[in-house]
Amino acid sequence: MVRHLLRDDDLNPAEQRQVLELAWRMKEDRFGVHPLAGPRSVAVIFDKPTLRTQLSFTLGVVELGGYPMVVDGNLAQIGVRESIADTARVIGRQAAAIVWRTYDQSRIEEMAQRSGVPVVNALTDQFHPCQVLADLLTVAEQHDGVEGLPGLTLGYLGDGANNMAHSYLLGGATAGMHVRIGTPAGRQPDPAILADAQRIAAVTGGSVLVTDDPAAAVAGADVVATDTWVSMGDQRAADEAEALFGPFRLDAARLAGAAPHAVVLHCLPAYRGKEITDEVIEGPQSVVFDEAENRLHAQKAVLTWLLERAGEG
Ligand code: NVA
């Protein structure tokens, strides 16, 4: 059966560990693994803006020995000019895998149903699983390995209904972490996704908590994460975002409530003075550029892992 990474819980706890350990090894041996030798191609499609994701998937596919076919979603107009089902079958006949950044999760699910090759979610409105794998790799590096992840506490501040919050819930629970989402009432996570995270946490020994108290979200946390207050495709005005999320800004005073050894994550792009202060993102606890680099290693591992299971690696 062809496997995909459409949402974080497409990997069970053991599989997530395998991918993270593979990413760790591939970071140490960056040019030594070539599952795409041929070169075979990966279609990398963007319906939304990108910098890190285009960079890391393009370079990653090249480093795996393949050819990255970057497709501009504005030209392809998937689902408008041509149905998702037809597009999936056209690409699936030619590419070894499909990476897609798009809007609603239902779009990537339909792509995966029809493509016949692995599909990787490079961000949807609901999830950003590649980012959370990179984040987990970054945290593992601070704790001497992937086995250091279970039991750690991650406090997230900001929009609790966006892709990062949802992916921290699912991916963090899968890793056996205690995930706390600090977000205002009205921007709470999708209840179905929260329930999924709770079910996973019950098995892994992690936990999930949603609170409108930003201090409670970060108190004693090992990891503090935030994200933009206005995600791509979100029409929220800047002044509305400030009023809603201002109390959830990650500044030095808020960070002081976390554990002294806490590290700071931000998936970038960062809006300094909004969700995070310059002092914090440039400060000694920030690991955001390790995190950005780790997109490359995590995604190479995901592609390698999926291609092996598709019988093609
Ligand atoms: N929540 C952000 C993540 C950017 C990588 C967005 O969707 O715009």
mmCIF file of C-alpha atoms and ligand atoms in Angstrom:
data_model
loop_
_atom_site.group_PDB
_atom_site.id
_atom_site.type_symbol
_atom_site.label_atom_id
_atom_site.label_comp_id
_atom_site.label_asym_id
_atom_site.label_seq_id
_atom_site.Cartn_x
_atom_site.Cartn_y
_atom_site.Cartn_z
ATOM 1 C CA MET A 1 0.000 0.000 0.000
ATOM 2 C CA VAL A 2 1.330 3.447 -0.880
ATOM 3 C CA ARG A 3 1.973 5.505 2.244
ATOM 4 C CA HIS A 4 1.569 9.278 2.475
ATOM 5 C CA LEU A 5 2.310 12.043 4.975
ATOM 6 C CA LEU A 6 -0.866 14.122 4.862
ATOM 7 C CA ARG A 7 -1.137 14.816 8.589
ATOM 8 C CA ASP A 8 1.172 14.200 11.519
ATOM 9 C CA ASP A 9 -0.631 11.113 12.760
ATOM 10 C CA ASP A 10 -0.091 9.321 9.452
ATOM 11 C CA LEU A 11 3.071 8.186 11.255
ATOM 12 C CA ASN A 12 2.469 6.102 14.370
ATOM 13 C CA PRO A 13 4.866 6.618 17.297
ATOM 14 C CA ALA A 14 7.311 3.912 16.176
ATOM 15 C CA GLU A 15 7.257 5.196 12.588
ATOM 16 C CA GLN A 16 7.770 8.791 13.657
ATOM 17 C CA ARG A 17 10.798 7.643 15.663
ATOM 18 C CA GLN A 18 12.150 5.812 12.593
ATOM 19 C CA VAL A 19 11.796 8.911 10.425
ATOM 20 C CA LEU A 20 13.447 11.140 13.039
ATOM 21 C CA GLU A 21 16.326 8.706 13.514
ATOM 22 C CA LEU A 22 16.737 8.481 9.755
ATOM 23 C CA ALA A 23 16.775 12.287 9.567
ATOM 24 C CA TRP A 24 19.437 12.381 12.272
ATOM 25 C CA ARG A 25 21.611 9.888 10.348
ATOM 26 C CA MET A 26 21.029 11.646 7.031
ATOM 27 C CA LYS A 27 22.103 14.939 8.582
ATOM 28 C CA GLU A 28 25.374 13.276 9.607
ATOM 29 C CA ASP A 29 25.812 11.722 6.141
ATOM 30 C CA ARG A 30 24.222 14.418 4.040
ATOM 31 C CA PHE A 31 25.162 13.248 0.537
ATOM 32 C CA GLY A 32 25.309 9.488 1.085
ATOM 33 C CA VAL A 33 21.705 8.331 0.505
ATOM 34 C CA HIS A 34 20.243 8.295 -3.028
ATOM 35 C CA PRO A 35 16.801 6.668 -3.183
ATOM 36 C CA LEU A 36 15.909 8.892 -6.151
ATOM 37 C CA ALA A 37 18.947 7.915 -8.228
ATOM 38 C CA GLY A 38 18.026 7.760 -11.884
ATOM 39 C CA PRO A 39 17.278 10.585 -11.518
ATOM 40 C CA ARG A 40 13.655 10.031 -10.617
ATOM 41 C CA SER A 41 11.510 13.119 -10.213
ATOM 42 C CA VAL A 42 9.467 14.572 -7.396
ATOM 43 C CA ALA A 43 6.744 17.075 -8.278
ATOM 44 C CA VAL A 44 6.844 19.934 -5.762
ATOM 45 C CA ILE A 45 3.701 22.058 -6.151
ATOM 46 C CA PHE A 46 2.944 25.399 -4.504
ATOM 47 C CA ASP A 47 -0.515 26.945 -4.349
ATOM 48 C CA LYS A 48 0.687 29.323 -1.584
ATOM 49 C CA PRO A 49 3.830 31.411 -1.015
ATOM 50 C CA THR A 50 7.051 29.670 -0.003
ATOM 51 C CA LEU A 51 10.719 30.167 0.698
ATOM 52 C CA ARG A 52 11.966 27.479 3.129
ATOM 53 C CA THR A 53 9.768 24.763 1.697
ATOM 54 C CA GLN A 54 10.774 25.344 -1.917
ATOM 55 C CA LEU A 55 14.418 25.591 -0.904
ATOM 56 C CA SER A 56 14.481 22.520 1.322
ATOM 57 C CA PHE A 57 12.467 20.235 -0.951
ATOM 58 C CA THR A 58 14.357 21.316 -4.075
ATOM 59 C CA LEU A 59 17.767 20.834 -2.488
ATOM 60 C CA GLY A 60 16.613 17.745 -0.633
ATOM 61 C CA VAL A 61 15.417 15.974 -3.783
ATOM 62 C CA VAL A 62 18.698 16.825 -5.530
ATOM 63 C CA GLU A 63 20.700 15.497 -2.572
ATOM 64 C CA LEU A 64 18.656 12.262 -2.755
ATOM 65 C CA GLY A 65 19.802 11.866 -6.362
ATOM 66 C CA GLY A 66 16.531 12.980 -7.933
ATOM 67 C CA TYR A 67 15.115 15.826 -9.977
ATOM 68 C CA PRO A 68 12.763 18.337 -8.330
ATOM 69 C CA MET A 69 10.021 19.425 -10.733
ATOM 70 C CA VAL A 70 8.755 22.621 -9.104
ATOM 71 C CA VAL A 71 5.218 23.437 -10.256
ATOM 72 C CA ASP A 72 3.659 26.881 -9.817
ATOM 73 C CA GLY A 73 0.135 26.289 -8.587
ATOM 74 C CA ASN A 74 -0.981 29.576 -10.124
ATOM 75 C CA LEU A 75 -0.151 28.160 -13.546
ATOM 76 C CA ALA A 76 -1.420 24.655 -12.890
ATOM 77 C CA GLN A 77 -4.668 25.840 -11.210
ATOM 78 C CA ILE A 78 -5.308 22.389 -9.806
ATOM 79 C CA GLY A 79 -9.015 21.833 -9.243
ATOM 80 C CA VAL A 80 -9.930 24.785 -11.485
ATOM 81 C CA ARG A 81 -8.382 24.175 -14.881
ATOM 82 C CA GLU A 82 -8.247 20.436 -14.292
ATOM 83 C CA SER A 83 -9.680 18.201 -11.580
ATOM 84 C CA ILE A 84 -7.497 17.043 -8.703
ATOM 85 C CA ALA A 85 -8.193 13.441 -9.712
ATOM 86 C CA ASP A 86 -6.947 13.956 -13.277
ATOM 87 C CA THR A 87 -3.930 15.935 -12.104
ATOM 88 C CA ALA A 88 -3.031 13.217 -9.603
ATOM 89 C CA ARG A 89 -3.031 10.529 -12.278
ATOM 90 C CA VAL A 90 -1.035 12.634 -14.742
ATOM 91 C CA ILE A 91 1.670 13.412 -12.194
ATOM 92 C CA GLY A 92 1.621 9.928 -10.659
ATOM 93 C CA ARG A 93 2.521 8.396 -14.049
ATOM 94 C CA GLN A 94 5.703 10.467 -14.221
ATOM 95 C CA ALA A 95 6.934 11.416 -10.763
ATOM 96 C CA ALA A 96 8.091 9.134 -7.930
ATOM 97 C CA ALA A 97 6.366 11.309 -5.320
ATOM 98 C CA ILE A 98 4.284 14.465 -4.996
ATOM 99 C CA VAL A 99 4.860 17.285 -2.513
ATOM 100 C CA TRP A 100 2.033 19.816 -2.299
ATOM 101 C CA ARG A 101 1.410 23.054 -0.423
ATOM 102 C CA THR A 102 -2.222 23.930 -0.769
ATOM 103 C CA TYR A 103 -5.362 25.177 0.990
ATOM 104 C CA ASP A 104 -7.928 22.757 2.366
ATOM 105 C CA GLN A 105 -6.813 19.343 3.586
ATOM 106 C CA SER A 106 -9.489 17.698 1.431
ATOM 107 C CA ARG A 107 -7.485 18.702 -1.661
ATOM 108 C CA ILE A 108 -4.360 16.796 -0.644
ATOM 109 C CA GLU A 109 -6.428 13.830 0.504
ATOM 110 C CA GLU A 110 -7.980 13.588 -2.948
ATOM 111 C CA MET A 111 -4.548 13.869 -4.562
ATOM 112 C CA ALA A 112 -3.296 10.974 -2.411
ATOM 113 C CA GLN A 113 -6.317 8.815 -3.244
ATOM 114 C CA ARG A 114 -5.665 9.062 -6.956
ATOM 115 C CA SER A 115 -1.906 9.547 -7.436
ATOM 116 C CA GLY A 116 -0.574 6.015 -6.911
ATOM 117 C CA VAL A 117 2.658 7.532 -5.512
ATOM 118 C CA PRO A 118 3.487 8.940 -2.061
ATOM 119 C CA VAL A 119 2.073 12.404 -1.352
ATOM 120 C CA VAL A 120 3.650 14.713 1.224
ATOM 121 C CA ASN A 121 1.819 17.642 2.804
ATOM 122 C CA ALA A 122 4.044 20.703 2.521
ATOM 123 C CA LEU A 123 1.425 22.762 4.467
ATOM 124 C CA THR A 124 -2.314 22.970 4.240
ATOM 125 C CA ASP A 125 -4.731 25.212 6.113
ATOM 126 C CA GLN A 126 -5.021 22.452 8.732
ATOM 127 C CA PHE A 127 -1.558 20.859 9.096
ATOM 128 C CA HIS A 128 2.183 21.362 8.583
ATOM 129 C CA PRO A 129 3.634 17.932 9.411
ATOM 130 C CA CYS A 130 7.043 18.447 7.755
ATOM 131 C CA GLN A 131 7.645 21.478 9.951
ATOM 132 C CA VAL A 132 6.822 19.586 13.122
ATOM 133 C CA LEU A 133 9.173 16.733 12.171
ATOM 134 C CA ALA A 134 11.908 19.352 11.703
ATOM 135 C CA ASP A 135 10.970 20.862 15.064
ATOM 136 C CA LEU A 136 11.123 17.477 16.789
ATOM 137 C CA LEU A 137 14.540 16.829 15.250
ATOM 138 C CA THR A 138 15.676 20.217 16.548
ATOM 139 C CA VAL A 139 14.420 19.468 20.057
ATOM 140 C CA ALA A 140 15.961 15.979 19.938
ATOM 141 C CA GLU A 141 19.322 17.590 19.171
ATOM 142 C CA GLN A 142 18.995 19.562 22.406
ATOM 143 C CA HIS A 143 18.251 16.377 24.356
ATOM 144 C CA ASP A 144 20.937 14.044 22.977
ATOM 145 C CA GLY A 145 18.685 12.086 20.662
ATOM 146 C CA VAL A 146 15.196 11.121 19.614
ATOM 147 C CA GLU A 147 14.784 9.034 22.781
ATOM 148 C CA GLY A 148 14.959 12.312 24.716
ATOM 149 C CA LEU A 149 11.611 13.548 23.348
ATOM 150 C CA PRO A 150 9.002 11.639 25.404
ATOM 151 C CA GLY A 151 7.998 13.499 28.536
ATOM 152 C CA LEU A 152 9.162 16.937 27.381
ATOM 153 C CA THR A 153 6.700 19.827 27.567
ATOM 154 C CA LEU A 154 6.059 22.070 24.564
ATOM 155 C CA GLY A 155 4.138 25.297 25.092
ATOM 156 C CA TYR A 156 2.772 26.996 21.973
ATOM 157 C CA LEU A 157 1.481 30.565 22.002
ATOM 158 C CA GLY A 158 -0.684 32.163 19.317
ATOM 159 C CA ASP A 159 -3.323 31.018 16.866
ATOM 160 C CA GLY A 160 -4.641 27.743 18.247
ATOM 161 C CA ALA A 161 -6.738 27.004 15.169
ATOM 162 C CA ASN A 162 -3.943 27.145 12.595
ATOM 163 C CA ASN A 163 -1.854 24.456 10.919
ATOM 164 C CA MET A 164 1.086 24.693 13.353
ATOM 165 C CA ALA A 165 -1.083 24.344 16.449
ATOM 166 C CA HIS A 166 -2.814 21.308 14.975
ATOM 167 C CA SER A 167 0.451 19.717 13.924
ATOM 168 C CA TYR A 168 2.060 20.333 17.320
ATOM 169 C CA LEU A 169 -0.938 18.623 18.919
ATOM 170 C CA LEU A 170 -0.754 15.522 16.720
ATOM 171 C CA GLY A 171 3.011 15.333 16.191
ATOM 172 C CA GLY A 172 3.885 16.245 19.770
ATOM 173 C CA ALA A 173 1.430 13.722 21.215
ATOM 174 C CA THR A 174 2.837 11.081 18.871
ATOM 175 C CA ALA A 175 6.308 11.831 20.260
ATOM 176 C CA GLY A 176 4.995 11.349 23.811
ATOM 177 C CA MET A 177 5.291 15.031 24.669
ATOM 178 C CA HIS A 178 3.068 17.230 26.794
ATOM 179 C CA VAL A 179 1.644 19.797 24.375
ATOM 180 C CA ARG A 180 0.027 22.961 25.697
ATOM 181 C CA ILE A 181 -1.703 25.355 23.336
ATOM 182 C CA GLY A 182 -2.046 28.895 24.684
ATOM 183 C CA THR A 183 -4.630 30.681 22.558
ATOM 184 C CA PRO A 184 -7.585 33.023 23.006
ATOM 185 C CA ALA A 185 -11.113 31.686 23.222
ATOM 186 C CA GLY A 186 -12.499 31.602 19.707
ATOM 187 C CA ARG A 187 -9.205 30.447 18.162
ATOM 188 C CA GLN A 188 -9.107 27.058 19.814
ATOM 189 C CA PRO A 189 -8.017 23.968 17.875
ATOM 190 C CA ASP A 190 -10.440 21.942 15.804
ATOM 191 C CA PRO A 191 -12.165 19.711 18.398
ATOM 192 C CA ALA A 192 -11.795 16.612 16.208
ATOM 193 C CA ILE A 193 -8.044 17.132 15.911
ATOM 194 C CA LEU A 194 -7.774 17.800 19.643
ATOM 195 C CA ALA A 195 -9.634 14.554 20.329
ATOM 196 C CA ASP A 196 -7.271 12.673 18.005
ATOM 197 C CA ALA A 197 -4.292 14.151 19.857
ATOM 198 C CA GLN A 198 -5.808 13.138 23.200
ATOM 199 C CA ARG A 199 -6.255 9.567 21.978
ATOM 200 C CA ILE A 200 -2.639 9.437 20.788
ATOM 201 C CA ALA A 201 -1.310 10.977 24.008
ATOM 202 C CA ALA A 202 -3.163 8.356 26.076
ATOM 203 C CA VAL A 203 -1.086 5.699 24.306
ATOM 204 C CA THR A 204 2.284 7.465 24.244
ATOM 205 C CA GLY A 205 2.206 8.853 27.784
ATOM 206 C CA GLY A 206 2.018 12.442 26.555
ATOM 207 C CA SER A 207 -0.794 14.894 27.158
ATOM 208 C CA VAL A 208 -2.548 17.839 25.525
ATOM 209 C CA LEU A 209 -3.958 20.985 27.069
ATOM 210 C CA VAL A 210 -5.654 24.053 25.579
ATOM 211 C CA THR A 211 -5.668 27.197 27.704
ATOM 212 C CA ASP A 212 -6.412 30.876 27.249
ATOM 213 C CA ASP A 213 -3.782 31.674 29.896
ATOM 214 C CA PRO A 214 -0.438 32.304 28.143
ATOM 215 C CA ALA A 215 1.507 32.002 31.402
ATOM 216 C CA ALA A 216 0.032 28.555 32.057
ATOM 217 C CA ALA A 217 0.889 27.448 28.514
ATOM 218 C CA VAL A 218 4.616 28.087 28.950
ATOM 219 C CA ALA A 219 5.107 27.528 32.722
ATOM 220 C CA GLY A 220 8.158 25.294 33.159
ATOM 221 C CA ALA A 221 8.103 24.251 29.476
ATOM 222 C CA ASP A 222 11.162 22.673 27.842
ATOM 223 C CA VAL A 223 10.197 24.086 24.454
ATOM 224 C CA VAL A 224 8.341 27.309 23.666
ATOM 225 C CA ALA A 225 6.959 27.765 20.161
ATOM 226 C CA THR A 226 5.010 30.422 18.357
ATOM 227 C CA ASP A 227 3.871 31.231 14.820
ATOM 228 C CA THR A 228 2.483 34.132 12.847
ATOM 229 C CA TRP A 229 -0.838 35.507 14.041
ATOM 230 C CA VAL A 230 -2.086 35.680 10.442
ATOM 231 C CA SER A 231 -1.516 32.560 8.360
ATOM 232 C CA MET A 232 -1.374 32.422 4.574
ATOM 233 C CA GLY A 233 -4.895 32.680 3.217
ATOM 234 C CA ASP A 234 -6.213 34.143 6.498
ATOM 235 C CA GLN A 235 -7.879 37.494 5.841
ATOM 236 C CA ARG A 236 -7.513 38.793 9.415
ATOM 237 C CA ALA A 237 -6.497 42.481 9.647
ATOM 238 C CA ALA A 238 -3.333 43.427 11.562
ATOM 239 C CA ASP A 239 -5.170 45.445 14.201
ATOM 240 C CA GLU A 240 -7.646 42.640 14.780
ATOM 241 C CA ALA A 241 -4.760 40.175 15.196
ATOM 242 C CA GLU A 242 -3.023 42.475 17.687
ATOM 243 C CA ALA A 243 -6.171 42.767 19.805
ATOM 244 C CA LEU A 244 -6.775 39.030 19.727
ATOM 245 C CA PHE A 245 -3.276 37.637 20.137
ATOM 246 C CA GLY A 246 -1.344 40.497 21.813
ATOM 247 C CA PRO A 247 -1.419 38.826 25.255
ATOM 248 C CA PHE A 248 0.155 35.725 23.663
ATOM 249 C CA ARG A 249 3.258 37.540 22.358
ATOM 250 C CA LEU A 250 6.466 35.662 23.131
ATOM 251 C CA ASP A 251 8.656 38.249 24.833
ATOM 252 C CA ALA A 252 11.461 37.931 27.371
ATOM 253 C CA ALA A 253 9.108 38.187 30.346
ATOM 254 C CA ARG A 254 6.913 35.391 29.026
ATOM 255 C CA LEU A 255 9.906 33.201 28.184
ATOM 256 C CA ALA A 256 11.205 33.668 31.740
ATOM 257 C CA GLY A 257 8.244 31.558 32.880
ATOM 258 C CA ALA A 258 9.515 28.531 30.928
ATOM 259 C CA ALA A 259 12.259 26.203 32.172
ATOM 260 C CA PRO A 260 15.685 27.910 32.293
ATOM 261 C CA HIS A 261 16.973 25.508 29.617
ATOM 262 C CA ALA A 262 13.938 26.039 27.342
ATOM 263 C CA VAL A 263 14.536 26.456 23.624
ATOM 264 C CA VAL A 264 12.477 28.701 21.360
ATOM 265 C CA LEU A 265 11.012 27.517 18.059
ATOM 266 C CA HIS A 266 9.406 29.529 15.270
ATOM 267 C CA CYS A 267 8.680 27.983 11.874
ATOM 268 C CA LEU A 268 9.333 31.374 10.157
ATOM 269 C CA PRO A 269 8.602 33.748 8.586
ATOM 270 C CA ALA A 270 8.611 35.692 11.861
ATOM 271 C CA TYR A 271 6.950 39.039 12.401
ATOM 272 C CA ARG A 272 9.168 40.650 15.014
ATOM 273 C CA GLY A 273 7.327 42.750 17.537
ATOM 274 C CA LYS A 274 4.126 40.844 16.787
ATOM 275 C CA GLU A 275 4.129 37.177 17.865
ATOM 276 C CA ILE A 276 7.783 37.244 18.972
ATOM 277 C CA THR A 277 10.154 40.001 20.040
ATOM 278 C CA ASP A 278 13.493 40.645 18.408
ATOM 279 C CA GLU A 279 15.141 40.043 21.778
ATOM 280 C CA VAL A 280 13.737 36.505 22.020
ATOM 281 C CA ILE A 281 14.270 35.379 18.439
ATOM 282 C CA GLU A 282 17.850 36.684 18.485
ATOM 283 C CA GLY A 283 18.449 35.524 22.066
ATOM 284 C CA PRO A 284 20.491 32.567 23.348
ATOM 285 C CA GLN A 285 17.482 30.263 23.718
ATOM 286 C CA SER A 286 16.399 30.608 20.081
ATOM 287 C CA VAL A 287 17.138 27.624 17.818
ATOM 288 C CA VAL A 288 15.081 28.866 14.877
ATOM 289 C CA PHE A 289 17.852 28.593 12.293
ATOM 290 C CA ASP A 290 18.701 25.018 13.335
ATOM 291 C CA GLU A 291 14.976 24.435 12.949
ATOM 292 C CA ALA A 292 14.946 25.971 9.466
ATOM 293 C CA GLU A 293 17.918 23.834 8.373
ATOM 294 C CA ASN A 294 16.300 20.741 9.816
ATOM 295 C CA ARG A 295 13.450 21.041 7.320
ATOM 296 C CA LEU A 296 15.938 19.746 4.767
ATOM 297 C CA HIS A 297 17.009 16.711 6.794
ATOM 298 C CA ALA A 298 13.524 15.836 8.045
ATOM 299 C CA GLN A 299 11.968 16.031 4.582
ATOM 300 C CA LYS A 300 14.733 13.979 2.979
ATOM 301 C CA ALA A 301 14.037 11.328 5.617
ATOM 302 C CA VAL A 302 10.274 11.456 4.999
ATOM 303 C CA LEU A 303 10.726 11.034 1.246
ATOM 304 C CA THR A 304 13.239 8.208 1.718
ATOM 305 C CA TRP A 305 10.987 6.442 4.241
ATOM 306 C CA LEU A 306 7.876 6.748 2.054
ATOM 307 C CA LEU A 307 9.684 5.642 -1.112
ATOM 308 C CA GLU A 308 11.028 2.547 0.674
ATOM 309 C CA ARG A 309 7.480 1.644 1.671
ATOM 310 C CA ALA A 310 6.178 2.302 -1.837
ATOM 311 C CA GLY A 311 8.574 -0.477 -2.911
ATOM 312 C CA GLU A 312 10.595 1.973 -4.940
ATOM 313 C CA GLY A 313 13.345 3.154 -2.612
HETATM 314 N N1 NVA B 1 0.808 29.211 10.025
HETATM 315 C C1 NVA B 1 1.705 29.706 9.002
HETATM 316 C C2 NVA B 1 2.873 28.795 8.832
HETATM 317 C C3 NVA B 1 3.911 29.287 7.855
HETATM 318 C C4 NVA B 1 5.028 28.319 7.620
HETATM 319 C C5 NVA B 1 0.928 29.861 7.709
HETATM 320 O O1 NVA B 1 0.163 28.965 7.364
HETATM 321 O O2 NVA B 1 1.094 30.880 7.047
#
